[in-house]
Short mmCIF file of C-alpha atoms in Angstrom, two decimals:
data_model
loop_
_atom_site.label_atom_id
_atom_site.label_comp_id
_atom_site.label_asym_id
_atom_site.label_seq_id
_atom_site.Cartn_x
_atom_site.Cartn_y
_atom_site.Cartn_z
CA UNK A 1 62.04 -13.77 -9.18
CA UNK A 2 64.94 -15.07 -11.28
CA UNK A 3 66.88 -13.74 -14.49
CA UNK A 4 64.86 -15.05 -17.56
CA UNK A 5 61.51 -14.47 -15.59
CA UNK A 6 62.32 -10.89 -15.24
CA UNK A 7 63.86 -10.55 -18.93
CA UNK A 8 60.45 -12.55 -20.21
CA UNK A 9 58.78 -9.36 -18.20
CA UNK A 10 60.61 -6.72 -19.57
CA UNK A 11 59.77 -8.04 -23.10
CA UNK A 12 56.35 -8.16 -22.80
CA UNK A 13 55.50 -4.67 -23.48
CA UNK A 14 56.70 -4.89 -26.78
CA UNK A 15 53.75 -7.41 -27.95
CA UNK A 16 51.15 -5.39 -25.20
CA UNK A 17 51.75 -1.71 -26.22
CA UNK A 18 50.56 -0.66 -29.68
CA UNK A 19 53.16 2.48 -30.51
CA UNK A 20 56.65 0.91 -30.21
CA UNK A 21 59.14 4.19 -29.83
CA UNK A 22 62.16 5.39 -28.16
CA UNK A 23 60.30 6.09 -24.86
CA UNK A 24 59.11 2.28 -24.99
CA UNK A 25 62.47 0.95 -25.66
CA UNK A 26 64.34 2.85 -22.76
CA UNK A 27 61.59 1.44 -20.14
CA UNK A 28 62.29 -1.88 -21.60
CA UNK A 29 66.38 -1.46 -21.39
CA UNK A 30 65.57 0.07 -17.88
CA UNK A 31 64.28 -2.89 -16.78
CA UNK A 32 66.35 -5.36 -18.55
CA UNK A 33 69.55 -3.76 -17.17
CA UNK A 34 67.89 -3.65 -13.86
CA UNK A 35 67.07 -7.65 -13.87
CA UNK A 36 71.12 -7.95 -14.71
CA UNK A 37 72.32 -6.56 -12.05
CA UNK A 38 70.34 -7.87 -9.32
CA UNK A 39 71.50 -11.16 -11.21
CA UNK A 40 74.92 -10.18 -10.21
CA UNK A 41 76.40 -9.34 -13.94
CA UNK A 42 79.02 -6.72 -13.84
CA UNK A 43 77.40 -3.10 -14.42
CA UNK A 44 80.24 -2.45 -17.14
CA UNK A 45 79.02 -4.93 -18.84
CA UNK A 46 75.12 -4.39 -18.79
CA UNK A 47 76.01 -0.21 -19.67
CA UNK A 48 77.95 -1.42 -22.74
CA UNK A 49 74.72 -3.99 -23.62
CA UNK A 50 72.53 -0.60 -23.43
CA UNK A 51 74.39 1.29 -25.20
CA UNK A 52 74.93 -1.29 -27.99
CA UNK A 53 71.35 -1.75 -28.50
CA UNK A 54 70.40 1.95 -28.79
CA UNK A 55 72.94 2.21 -31.13
CA UNK A 56 70.91 -0.88 -33.17
CA UNK A 57 67.41 0.50 -32.81
CA UNK A 58 68.30 4.21 -33.90
CA UNK A 59 64.45 5.41 -34.44
CA UNK A 60 65.85 8.42 -35.97
CA UNK A 61 67.30 5.84 -39.01
CA UNK A 62 64.77 3.40 -39.23
CA UNK A 63 63.46 3.17 -42.86
CA UNK A 64 59.84 3.02 -43.47
CA UNK A 65 57.72 -0.46 -43.20
CA UNK A 66 60.69 -2.05 -40.59
CA UNK A 67 59.34 -3.85 -38.02
CA UNK A 68 59.95 -2.28 -34.84
CA UNK A 69 59.35 -5.14 -32.63
CA UNK A 70 61.13 -7.88 -34.34
CA UNK A 71 64.45 -5.31 -34.24
CA UNK A 72 64.29 -4.47 -30.73
CA UNK A 73 63.40 -8.23 -29.64
CA UNK A 74 66.44 -9.38 -32.34
CA UNK A 75 68.87 -6.46 -31.04
CA UNK A 76 68.28 -7.55 -27.11
CA UNK A 77 68.80 -11.52 -28.19
CA UNK A 78 71.93 -10.79 -30.01
CA UNK A 79 73.59 -8.55 -27.52
CA UNK A 80 72.83 -11.32 -24.67
CA UNK A 81 74.25 -13.76 -26.78
CA UNK A 82 77.07 -11.68 -26.83
CA UNK A 83 77.67 -11.68 -23.13
CA UNK A 84 78.05 -15.09 -22.64
CA UNK A 85 79.50 -15.71 -25.92
CA UNK A 86 83.09 -14.12 -26.34
CA UNK A 87 83.46 -15.56 -29.87
CA UNK A 88 86.28 -17.78 -29.25
CA UNK A 89 86.38 -21.76 -29.84
CA UNK A 90 87.38 -23.66 -27.04
CA UNK A 91 90.19 -26.02 -27.23
CA UNK A 92 88.86 -29.77 -27.99
CA UNK A 93 90.89 -32.69 -27.31
CA UNK A 94 92.32 -34.92 -30.28
CA UNK A 95 92.40 -38.32 -31.03
CA UNK A 96 95.39 -40.43 -31.21
CA UNK A 97 96.96 -38.42 -28.56
CA UNK A 98 97.27 -37.44 -24.75
CA UNK A 99 95.25 -34.77 -23.82
CA UNK A 100 95.73 -32.92 -20.18
CA UNK A 101 92.67 -31.14 -19.34
CA UNK A 102 93.52 -29.16 -16.25
CA UNK A 103 90.85 -27.96 -13.56
CA UNK A 104 90.88 -24.84 -11.51
CA UNK A 105 88.49 -23.07 -9.88
CA UNK A 106 87.14 -21.36 -6.20
CA UNK A 107 87.10 -24.00 -3.16
CA UNK A 108 83.20 -25.26 -3.12
CA UNK A 109 82.49 -24.61 -6.61
CA UNK A 110 82.16 -28.24 -7.48
CA UNK A 111 85.45 -28.88 -9.46
CA UNK A 112 86.08 -32.25 -8.06
CA UNK A 113 82.27 -33.37 -9.23
CA UNK A 114 82.53 -31.69 -12.38
CA UNK A 115 86.07 -33.38 -13.14
CA UNK A 116 84.33 -37.13 -12.59
CA UNK A 117 81.01 -35.68 -14.86
CA UNK A 118 83.18 -34.84 -17.77
CA UNK A 119 85.56 -38.03 -17.64
CA UNK A 120 82.22 -39.54 -17.69
CA UNK A 121 80.68 -37.56 -20.62
CA UNK A 122 83.95 -38.21 -22.72
CA UNK A 123 84.20 -42.18 -21.73
CA UNK A 124 80.48 -42.29 -23.19
CA UNK A 125 81.98 -40.69 -26.47
CA UNK A 126 84.52 -43.80 -26.82
CA UNK A 127 87.22 -42.04 -25.07
CA UNK A 128 89.96 -43.20 -23.19
CA UNK A 129 89.87 -41.38 -20.09
CA UNK A 130 91.26 -41.31 -16.72
CA UNK A 131 91.45 -38.86 -13.47
CA UNK A 132 94.43 -37.47 -11.61
CA UNK A 133 93.76 -36.15 -7.90
CA UNK A 134 96.45 -33.43 -6.71
CA UNK A 135 94.15 -31.76 -4.45
CA UNK A 136 96.24 -32.45 -0.95
CA UNK A 137 94.66 -29.22 0.37
CA UNK A 138 91.32 -30.42 1.87
CA UNK A 139 90.64 -33.56 3.86
CA UNK A 140 89.08 -36.21 1.96
CA UNK A 141 89.49 -34.61 -1.43
CA UNK A 142 91.12 -38.04 -2.95
CA UNK A 143 88.41 -40.05 -1.14
CA UNK A 144 85.84 -37.87 -2.82
CA UNK A 145 87.48 -38.67 -6.54
CA UNK A 146 88.04 -42.26 -5.77
CA UNK A 147 84.51 -42.65 -4.89
CA UNK A 148 83.16 -40.95 -7.38
CA UNK A 149 85.78 -42.80 -10.19
CA UNK A 150 85.32 -46.41 -8.78
CA UNK A 151 81.42 -45.56 -9.45
CA UNK A 152 81.63 -44.48 -12.65
CA UNK A 153 84.28 -46.93 -13.39
CA UNK A 154 86.91 -44.53 -14.47
CA UNK A 155 90.60 -45.21 -13.75
CA UNK A 156 92.27 -42.79 -11.26
CA UNK A 157 95.53 -42.00 -9.58
CA UNK A 158 96.40 -40.24 -6.02
CA UNK A 159 98.17 -40.70 -2.97
CA UNK A 160 97.55 -40.56 0.70
CA UNK A 161 101.33 -39.89 1.76
CA UNK A 162 102.44 -37.72 -0.66
CA UNK A 163 101.68 -34.28 -0.08
CA UNK A 164 103.37 -32.51 -2.68
CA UNK A 165 100.76 -31.92 -5.82
CA UNK A 166 103.35 -30.42 -8.24
CA UNK A 167 104.72 -34.41 -7.54
CA UNK A 168 101.22 -35.93 -7.94
CA UNK A 169 100.15 -34.02 -11.15
CA UNK A 170 103.54 -34.93 -12.76
CA UNK A 171 103.23 -38.68 -11.77
CA UNK A 172 99.90 -39.91 -12.19
CA UNK A 173 100.10 -37.37 -15.93
CA UNK A 174 103.36 -39.50 -16.95
CA UNK A 175 101.80 -42.96 -15.65
CA UNK A 176 98.72 -42.61 -17.94
CA UNK A 177 100.22 -41.32 -20.89
CA UNK A 178 102.54 -44.28 -20.54
CA UNK A 179 99.13 -46.34 -20.68
CA UNK A 180 97.87 -44.35 -23.92
CA UNK A 181 95.21 -42.87 -22.38
CA UNK A 182 93.67 -40.02 -24.68
CA UNK A 183 92.25 -37.56 -21.66
CA UNK A 184 94.09 -37.19 -18.76
CA UNK A 185 91.94 -34.55 -16.38
CA UNK A 186 93.78 -33.10 -13.47
CA UNK A 187 92.28 -32.13 -10.52
CA UNK A 188 93.59 -29.50 -8.27
CA UNK A 189 92.96 -27.59 -5.10
CA UNK A 190 90.20 -25.22 -4.71
CA UNK A 191 91.48 -21.41 -4.02
CA UNK A 192 90.69 -18.02 -3.58
CA UNK A 193 92.73 -15.09 -5.31
CA UNK A 194 93.85 -13.90 -1.62
CA UNK A 195 95.89 -17.11 -1.37
CA UNK A 196 99.04 -16.23 -3.28
CA UNK A 197 100.57 -19.26 -1.92
CA UNK A 198 98.05 -21.58 -3.99
CA UNK A 199 98.14 -19.69 -6.83
CA UNK A 200 101.78 -20.20 -7.42
CA UNK A 201 101.36 -23.63 -6.93
CA UNK A 202 98.67 -23.85 -9.51
CA UNK A 203 101.55 -21.87 -11.82
CA UNK A 204 103.51 -24.74 -11.04
CA UNK A 205 101.22 -27.67 -11.49
CA UNK A 206 100.47 -26.28 -14.99
CA UNK A 207 104.10 -25.99 -15.89
CA UNK A 208 105.03 -29.36 -14.62
CA UNK A 209 101.90 -31.16 -16.47
CA UNK A 210 101.83 -28.34 -19.45
CA UNK A 211 98.06 -28.89 -20.14
CA UNK A 212 96.10 -28.75 -23.46
CA UNK A 213 93.21 -27.00 -22.06
CA UNK A 214 92.77 -25.19 -18.30
CA UNK A 215 89.18 -25.54 -17.21
CA UNK A 216 88.08 -22.80 -15.11
CA UNK A 217 85.14 -24.25 -12.58
CA UNK A 218 82.48 -21.66 -11.24
CA UNK A 219 79.81 -21.45 -9.52
CA UNK A 220 76.76 -20.10 -10.94
CA UNK A 221 75.36 -18.63 -7.98
CA UNK A 222 78.45 -16.86 -6.47
CA UNK A 223 77.69 -13.35 -7.52
CA UNK A 224 79.69 -9.97 -8.14
CA UNK A 225 83.00 -11.38 -6.78
CA UNK A 226 82.63 -13.75 -10.11
CA UNK A 227 84.21 -10.76 -11.95
CA UNK A 228 87.30 -10.27 -9.49
CA UNK A 229 88.23 -13.98 -9.18
CA UNK A 230 87.78 -15.00 -12.84
CA UNK A 231 90.31 -12.24 -13.46
CA UNK A 232 93.14 -13.88 -10.88
CA UNK A 233 92.34 -17.06 -12.41
CA UNK A 234 93.26 -15.65 -16.01
CA UNK A 235 96.46 -13.99 -15.22
CA UNK A 236 97.65 -17.21 -13.26
CA UNK A 237 97.52 -19.96 -15.93
CA UNK A 238 95.92 -19.43 -19.45
CA UNK A 239 92.27 -20.22 -18.91
CA UNK A 240 91.00 -21.90 -21.90
CA UNK A 241 87.20 -22.45 -21.00
CA UNK A 242 84.46 -22.02 -18.08
CA UNK A 243 82.39 -24.89 -16.92
CA UNK A 244 79.67 -23.76 -14.85
CA UNK A 245 78.40 -25.21 -11.66
CA UNK A 246 74.94 -24.61 -9.64
CA UNK A 247 73.10 -23.57 -12.75
CA UNK A 248 69.52 -25.60 -12.41
CA UNK A 249 68.49 -24.67 -16.01
CA UNK A 250 68.72 -21.16 -16.84
CA UNK A 251 67.23 -19.53 -13.55
CA UNK A 252 70.57 -17.97 -12.28
CA UNK A 253 74.23 -17.55 -13.05
CA UNK A 254 74.67 -13.64 -13.40
CA UNK A 255 78.23 -13.86 -12.35
CA UNK A 256 78.96 -16.50 -15.03
CA UNK A 257 78.14 -13.66 -17.76
CA UNK A 258 80.74 -11.49 -15.78
CA UNK A 259 83.09 -14.08 -15.89
CA UNK A 260 83.50 -14.77 -19.29
CA UNK A 261 84.21 -11.52 -20.12
CA UNK A 262 86.50 -11.63 -17.42
CA UNK A 263 88.76 -14.39 -18.73
CA UNK A 264 87.53 -13.81 -22.44
CA UNK A 265 86.90 -17.65 -22.73
CA UNK A 266 84.05 -19.73 -23.56
CA UNK A 267 81.21 -21.44 -21.42
CA UNK A 268 81.47 -24.79 -22.48
CA UNK A 269 79.46 -26.75 -20.12
CA UNK A 270 76.79 -26.35 -17.47
CA UNK A 271 76.46 -28.34 -14.27
CA UNK A 272 72.36 -28.89 -13.58
CA UNK A 273 72.59 -31.11 -10.79
CA UNK A 274 74.49 -33.56 -8.38
CA UNK A 275 73.94 -37.02 -10.91
CA UNK A 276 77.25 -37.68 -12.95
CA UNK A 277 75.03 -37.15 -16.10
CA UNK A 278 74.20 -33.58 -15.17
CA UNK A 279 76.63 -31.82 -17.33
CA UNK A 280 75.19 -30.42 -20.66
CA UNK A 281 77.01 -28.69 -23.70
CA UNK A 282 76.46 -25.16 -23.16
CA UNK A 283 75.33 -23.30 -26.48
CA UNK A 284 74.59 -19.49 -26.24
CA UNK A 285 72.08 -18.89 -28.81
CA UNK A 286 69.38 -21.68 -27.66
CA UNK A 287 70.74 -21.01 -23.98
CA UNK A 288 69.52 -17.14 -24.51
CA UNK A 289 66.52 -18.12 -26.34
CA UNK A 290 64.91 -20.40 -23.51
CA UNK A 291 66.28 -17.73 -21.02
CA UNK A 292 63.53 -15.32 -23.28
CA UNK A 293 60.91 -17.71 -23.38
CA UNK A 294 62.01 -18.26 -27.11
CA UNK A 295 62.60 -22.16 -26.62
CA UNK A 296 65.29 -23.87 -28.59
CA UNK A 297 63.89 -25.87 -31.49
CA UNK A 298 67.30 -26.78 -32.14
CA UNK A 299 67.94 -28.61 -29.18
CA UNK A 300 63.89 -30.42 -29.49
CA UNK A 301 65.03 -31.27 -33.05
CA UNK A 302 68.35 -33.03 -31.48
CA UNK A 303 66.37 -34.78 -28.79
CA UNK A 304 63.92 -35.90 -31.35
CA UNK A 305 66.20 -37.23 -33.88
CA UNK A 306 68.12 -38.90 -31.15
CA UNK A 307 65.18 -40.86 -30.08
CA UNK A 308 64.57 -42.38 -33.88
CA UNK A 309 60.96 -41.67 -33.80
CA UNK A 310 60.38 -42.64 -37.66
CA UNK A 311 60.94 -46.12 -36.44
CA UNK A 312 57.94 -46.51 -34.92
CA UNK A 313 55.93 -46.92 -38.06
CA UNK A 314 52.93 -48.47 -36.72
CA UNK A 315 51.92 -45.43 -34.22
CA UNK A 316 52.59 -42.94 -37.01
CA UNK A 317 50.07 -45.02 -39.58
CA UNK A 318 47.59 -45.09 -36.74
CA UNK A 319 47.65 -41.42 -36.08
CA UNK A 320 47.56 -40.50 -39.70
CA UNK A 321 44.80 -42.25 -39.83
CA UNK A 322 43.18 -40.32 -37.22
CA UNK A 323 43.32 -43.68 -34.59
CA UNK A 324 44.50 -43.08 -31.52
CA UNK A 325 44.62 -46.16 -29.10
CA UNK A 326 45.80 -47.13 -25.36
CA UNK A 327 49.18 -48.84 -27.29
CA UNK A 328 49.80 -45.56 -29.16
CA UNK A 329 49.77 -43.74 -25.81
CA UNK A 330 51.87 -46.06 -23.83
CA UNK A 331 54.25 -45.40 -27.15
CA UNK A 332 53.66 -41.71 -26.32
CA UNK A 333 54.71 -41.62 -22.72
CA UNK A 334 57.87 -43.88 -23.32
CA UNK A 335 59.28 -41.52 -25.56
CA UNK A 336 58.70 -38.90 -23.59
CA UNK A 337 59.84 -40.43 -20.23
CA UNK A 338 63.45 -41.13 -22.37
CA UNK A 339 63.76 -37.38 -23.68
CA UNK A 340 64.75 -36.32 -20.59
CA UNK A 341 63.79 -33.98 -17.46
CA UNK A 342 59.86 -32.85 -18.60
CA UNK A 343 61.01 -29.19 -17.54
CA UNK A 344 64.05 -29.13 -19.49
CA UNK A 345 61.99 -30.39 -22.62
CA UNK A 346 59.28 -27.92 -22.30
CA UNK A 347 62.11 -25.24 -21.48
CA UNK A 348 62.78 -26.25 -25.21
CA UNK A 349 58.87 -25.11 -27.05
CA UNK A 350 58.93 -21.85 -27.68
CA UNK A 351 56.32 -19.63 -25.64
CA UNK A 352 56.98 -21.81 -22.43
CA UNK A 353 57.34 -18.80 -20.22
CA UNK A 354 59.39 -18.96 -17.05
CA UNK A 355 56.00 -19.43 -14.64
CA UNK A 356 54.69 -22.18 -16.28
CA UNK A 357 58.31 -24.21 -16.19
CA UNK A 358 58.37 -22.92 -12.45
CA UNK A 359 55.46 -25.03 -11.44
CA UNK A 360 57.19 -28.25 -12.69
CA UNK A 361 58.59 -31.37 -11.03
CA UNK A 362 60.15 -33.57 -12.55
CA UNK A 363 60.40 -36.13 -9.70
CA UNK A 364 56.61 -35.71 -9.48
CA UNK A 365 56.28 -36.04 -13.75
CA UNK A 366 58.89 -39.18 -13.67
CA UNK A 367 56.41 -40.88 -10.82
CA UNK A 368 53.62 -39.92 -12.51
CA UNK A 369 54.70 -41.32 -15.63
CA UNK A 370 55.92 -44.67 -14.51
CA UNK A 371 52.72 -44.89 -12.60
CA UNK A 372 50.79 -44.53 -16.15
CA UNK A 373 52.76 -46.69 -17.77
CA UNK A 374 52.79 -49.69 -15.15
CA UNK A 375 48.72 -49.51 -15.24
CA UNK A 376 48.77 -49.96 -19.17
CA UNK A 377 51.19 -53.07 -18.36
CA UNK A 378 48.49 -54.28 -16.62
CA UNK A 379 46.26 -54.38 -19.54
CA UNK A 380 45.41 -56.92 -21.88
CA UNK A 381 46.29 -57.08 -25.80
CA UNK A 382 42.63 -56.25 -26.75
CA UNK A 383 42.11 -53.55 -24.03
CA UNK A 384 45.80 -51.48 -25.46
CA UNK A 385 44.42 -51.76 -28.67
CA UNK A 386 41.05 -50.08 -28.32
CA UNK A 387 40.65 -46.45 -27.80
CA UNK A 388 39.27 -47.05 -24.42
CA UNK A 389 36.06 -47.18 -25.05
CA UNK A 390 35.82 -51.21 -23.76
CA UNK A 391 36.29 -50.10 -20.16
CA UNK A 392 32.86 -47.89 -20.70
CA UNK A 393 31.35 -50.95 -21.36
CA UNK A 394 32.77 -53.04 -19.25
CA UNK A 395 33.80 -51.14 -15.90
CA UNK A 396 35.06 -54.40 -14.27
CA UNK A 397 38.17 -54.34 -16.12
CA UNK A 398 38.93 -50.83 -14.11
CA UNK A 399 39.08 -52.50 -11.19
CA UNK A 400 40.84 -55.37 -12.47
CA UNK A 401 43.67 -53.19 -14.03
CA UNK A 402 43.98 -51.11 -11.02
CA UNK A 403 44.47 -54.27 -8.85
CA UNK A 404 47.00 -55.47 -11.10
CA UNK A 405 49.16 -52.29 -11.18
CA UNK A 406 48.70 -51.73 -7.65
CA UNK A 407 47.30 -48.34 -8.37
CA UNK A 408 43.80 -46.52 -7.37
CA UNK A 409 40.70 -46.89 -9.51
CA UNK A 410 40.67 -43.11 -9.73
CA UNK A 411 44.40 -43.18 -11.23
CA UNK A 412 43.45 -45.55 -13.98
CA UNK A 413 40.11 -43.30 -14.84
CA UNK A 414 42.60 -40.40 -15.28
CA UNK A 415 44.62 -42.04 -17.29
CA UNK A 416 41.41 -43.43 -19.83
CA UNK A 417 40.33 -39.67 -19.44
CA UNK A 418 43.52 -38.39 -20.85
CA UNK A 419 43.66 -41.09 -23.68
CA UNK A 420 40.26 -39.83 -24.71
CA UNK A 421 41.65 -36.24 -24.82
CA UNK A 422 44.72 -37.74 -26.98
CA UNK A 423 42.38 -39.33 -29.25
CA UNK A 424 40.16 -36.47 -29.96
CA UNK A 425 42.96 -34.51 -30.67
CA UNK A 426 44.60 -37.09 -33.15
CA UNK A 427 40.84 -37.61 -35.00
CA UNK A 428 40.89 -33.48 -35.62
CA UNK A 429 44.67 -33.27 -36.72
CA UNK A 430 45.44 -36.81 -38.06
CA UNK A 431 41.72 -37.15 -39.96
CA UNK A 432 42.22 -33.80 -41.64
CA UNK A 433 45.96 -33.52 -43.00
CA UNK A 434 45.78 -30.33 -44.43
CA UNK A 435 45.69 -28.81 -40.99
CA UNK A 436 49.10 -29.54 -40.52
CA UNK A 437 50.18 -29.21 -44.17
CA UNK A 438 52.29 -26.20 -43.76
CA UNK A 439 53.65 -27.17 -40.37
CA UNK A 440 55.16 -30.00 -41.87
CA UNK A 441 57.46 -27.94 -44.21
CA UNK A 442 55.16 -27.59 -47.28
CA UNK A 443 55.28 -23.95 -47.23
CA UNK A 444 59.00 -23.15 -47.22
CA UNK A 445 57.88 -20.10 -44.63
CA UNK A 446 56.78 -22.83 -42.50
CA UNK A 447 53.38 -20.65 -41.63
CA UNK A 448 50.09 -21.65 -41.10
CA UNK A 449 47.02 -20.01 -42.73
CA UNK A 450 44.87 -18.16 -39.97
CA UNK A 451 42.00 -20.46 -40.81
CA UNK A 452 44.08 -23.28 -39.93
CA UNK A 453 45.79 -21.82 -36.78
CA UNK A 454 42.37 -20.96 -35.51
CA UNK A 455 41.73 -24.55 -35.76
CA UNK A 456 44.81 -25.71 -34.57
CA UNK A 457 44.29 -23.31 -30.78
CA UNK A 458 40.44 -24.89 -30.53
CA UNK A 459 41.80 -28.19 -30.82
CA UNK A 460 45.03 -27.18 -28.26
CA UNK A 461 42.62 -25.27 -25.47
CA UNK A 462 40.53 -28.68 -25.44
CA UNK A 463 43.83 -30.38 -24.62
CA UNK A 464 45.78 -27.98 -22.05
CA UNK A 465 44.13 -28.44 -18.71
CA UNK A 466 42.61 -25.49 -16.92
CA UNK A 467 45.11 -25.15 -14.72
CA UNK A 468 47.80 -24.78 -17.18
CA UNK A 469 45.64 -23.10 -19.20
CA UNK A 470 45.71 -20.10 -16.38
CA UNK A 471 49.30 -20.21 -16.17
CA UNK A 472 49.76 -19.59 -19.66
CA UNK A 473 47.73 -16.57 -19.71
CA UNK A 474 44.75 -17.70 -20.75
CA UNK A 475 43.52 -18.12 -24.53
CA UNK A 476 45.69 -15.58 -25.47
CA UNK A 477 48.85 -16.86 -24.13
CA UNK A 478 48.07 -20.55 -26.07
CA UNK A 479 47.70 -18.08 -29.27
CA UNK A 480 50.61 -16.42 -28.52
CA UNK A 481 52.44 -19.34 -28.10
CA UNK A 482 50.94 -21.46 -30.98
CA UNK A 483 51.84 -18.13 -33.28
CA UNK A 484 55.58 -18.35 -31.94
CA UNK A 485 55.70 -22.08 -32.89
CA UNK A 486 54.09 -21.84 -36.26
CA UNK A 487 55.70 -18.64 -37.45
CA UNK A 488 58.94 -19.78 -37.09
CA UNK A 489 60.78 -19.40 -40.50
CA UNK A 490 64.20 -20.17 -41.59
CA UNK A 491 67.01 -17.94 -41.43
CA UNK A 492 65.93 -15.73 -38.61
CA UNK A 493 62.48 -14.95 -40.55
CA UNK A 494 60.53 -15.63 -37.66
CA UNK A 495 62.20 -16.66 -34.72
CA UNK A 496 65.51 -14.68 -33.26
CA UNK A 497 69.21 -16.44 -34.47
CA UNK A 498 67.26 -17.85 -37.27
CA UNK A 499 65.92 -20.88 -35.35
CA UNK A 500 64.27 -23.37 -37.64
CA UNK A 501 60.99 -23.80 -38.53
CA UNK A 502 58.25 -26.43 -37.46
CA UNK A 503 58.25 -27.80 -40.01
CA UNK A 504 61.91 -29.05 -39.51
CA UNK A 505 60.67 -30.28 -36.07
CA UNK A 506 57.45 -32.09 -37.66
CA UNK A 507 60.15 -33.73 -39.97
CA UNK A 508 62.05 -35.02 -37.41
CA UNK A 509 59.47 -36.31 -35.71
CA UNK A 510 57.94 -38.17 -38.30
CA UNK A 511 55.27 -35.73 -39.27
CA UNK A 512 52.00 -36.63 -37.95
CA UNK A 513 53.14 -39.32 -35.65
CA UNK A 514 55.69 -36.56 -34.28
CA UNK A 515 52.56 -34.39 -33.63
CA UNK A 516 50.91 -36.40 -31.74
CA UNK A 517 53.51 -36.89 -29.42
CA UNK A 518 53.94 -32.88 -29.66
CA UNK A 519 50.45 -32.25 -28.61
CA UNK A 520 50.35 -35.04 -25.51
CA UNK A 521 53.79 -32.91 -24.83
CA UNK A 522 52.16 -29.99 -24.80
CA UNK A 523 48.64 -30.31 -23.41
CA UNK A 524 49.16 -33.78 -21.57
CA UNK A 525 51.94 -33.05 -19.62
CA UNK A 526 50.17 -29.90 -17.99
CA UNK A 527 47.89 -32.83 -16.29
CA UNK A 528 50.74 -34.97 -15.72
CA UNK A 529 52.94 -32.39 -13.74
CA UNK A 530 49.95 -30.63 -11.58
CA UNK A 531 47.17 -32.28 -9.57
CA UNK A 532 47.08 -35.31 -7.40
CA UNK A 533 48.82 -38.71 -7.87
CA UNK A 534 47.90 -40.89 -5.50
CA UNK A 535 49.99 -43.11 -2.93
CA UNK A 536 51.21 -46.74 -3.63
CA UNK A 537 53.46 -48.77 -5.70
CA UNK A 538 52.59 -50.69 -8.77
CA UNK A 539 53.51 -53.95 -9.41
CA UNK A 540 53.65 -55.29 -12.94
CA UNK A 541 51.17 -56.42 -15.03
CA UNK A 542 50.84 -58.91 -18.45
CA UNK A 543 53.40 -56.88 -19.58
CA UNK A 544 51.24 -56.77 -22.62
CA UNK A 545 52.36 -52.78 -23.76
CA UNK A 546 55.83 -54.27 -24.08
CA UNK A 547 54.88 -56.88 -26.44
CA UNK A 548 54.94 -54.43 -28.90
CA UNK A 549 52.03 -53.94 -32.10
CA UNK A 550 50.53 -57.12 -33.18
#
């Protein structure tokens, strides 16, 4: 079991126990400490965390009426955030001048790949970026950087003949400074603290290029060795920030927490895959929130705002009227597809446990989404603008669509059944605007009336497939998730860390129109991610869906 799942299990007793006392707190802290130690967090840091939480939650000094559950949850959340956030701002590149960024790290930590990822990150933001390879120690290092840089269309400098890395660094940086590059990323050889000569070489390269920021790249799965290795690098060069690689989502990386404490430097990015775009900006509070199953509403709002969902006025008008067509479903599927990996988006939702996320396959989910849109590409305008009933009265249309899209009849039938579920939910939620009135931000506390919550839960329970409902812990699990979503008040009133209320998310998503997508995301994704998928490809159809609303 990964760190996040173990921490969530430890916190479950807070909601299950009726008596919250010092004995329960000790049990929770013991489980959390065990989970952190098993995840390779330094023992000294774990002991400090336990002591700090017990100091904050002192049952002898608590005033009457204090919500003990909330206090314990908040204390654990804040202390975990403190572990991964030293409270120091990482150096940032400045426009109008050359910013030299030097990469250091252990052998095999993914340093060269991360150099290209970071260069691509800044290039997409409009910076003039380049790469300098000084790794003369590892065979094929320059070939790897050259291949990655060429693929990403990033200028690079290196040599097959020059064997002095210090000279390579000096020449490369001087060349790109003369060409007015804004960000010059210097890749160095991987090294271990036992290799004294290589550490001296690293210091010489640093003295030669005078970097504005030294980034320590660390393998998130390195384990207990992280603390000693990080200290060795910190003592040789001035480490300004950390990039943790091989950190798939938030499941591993206890050693990374130790590295933050050892260097006193903040984590700026996390590597979540092998592709060039698999580099995420690191934010401590959302990271810990997702790890504890509290979601990342801020991140979800940002993702949704980037999507500019409010542009689809036709879809919103339909949903507000309680109407949902196949064309609306097509628009929703495209939106979900563009939001990124499904497990990542679902991880931002409050109440989504590690068990639920563990069963998701991004590759399968993406494939099924593409097949569904392909099926709708083979439909006529009349079919797309219907709620699917036209297929019930004329079943031969199903066969025609299946043939046109290169899919099976059963897949078309499954899509129509999914659309019917969406339509039923939208009819309930859109036809009665009062149901989501408070979630859209009209209530300043962002909380729903119990009767509204009950109606919303009833609607959602019909949307969620049986397998997903079982993973959530039945109706009780769904109720907990909905309660955590609806009860997140601003300023820390509801969720830890002052996460914004769901009203902010609803407004970002365009009110009722966005809620239709959110409902589909919560319920429909379970059906799309699990179960069969059928083989076969899928040719295009008439492309009617892509022609837009008439």
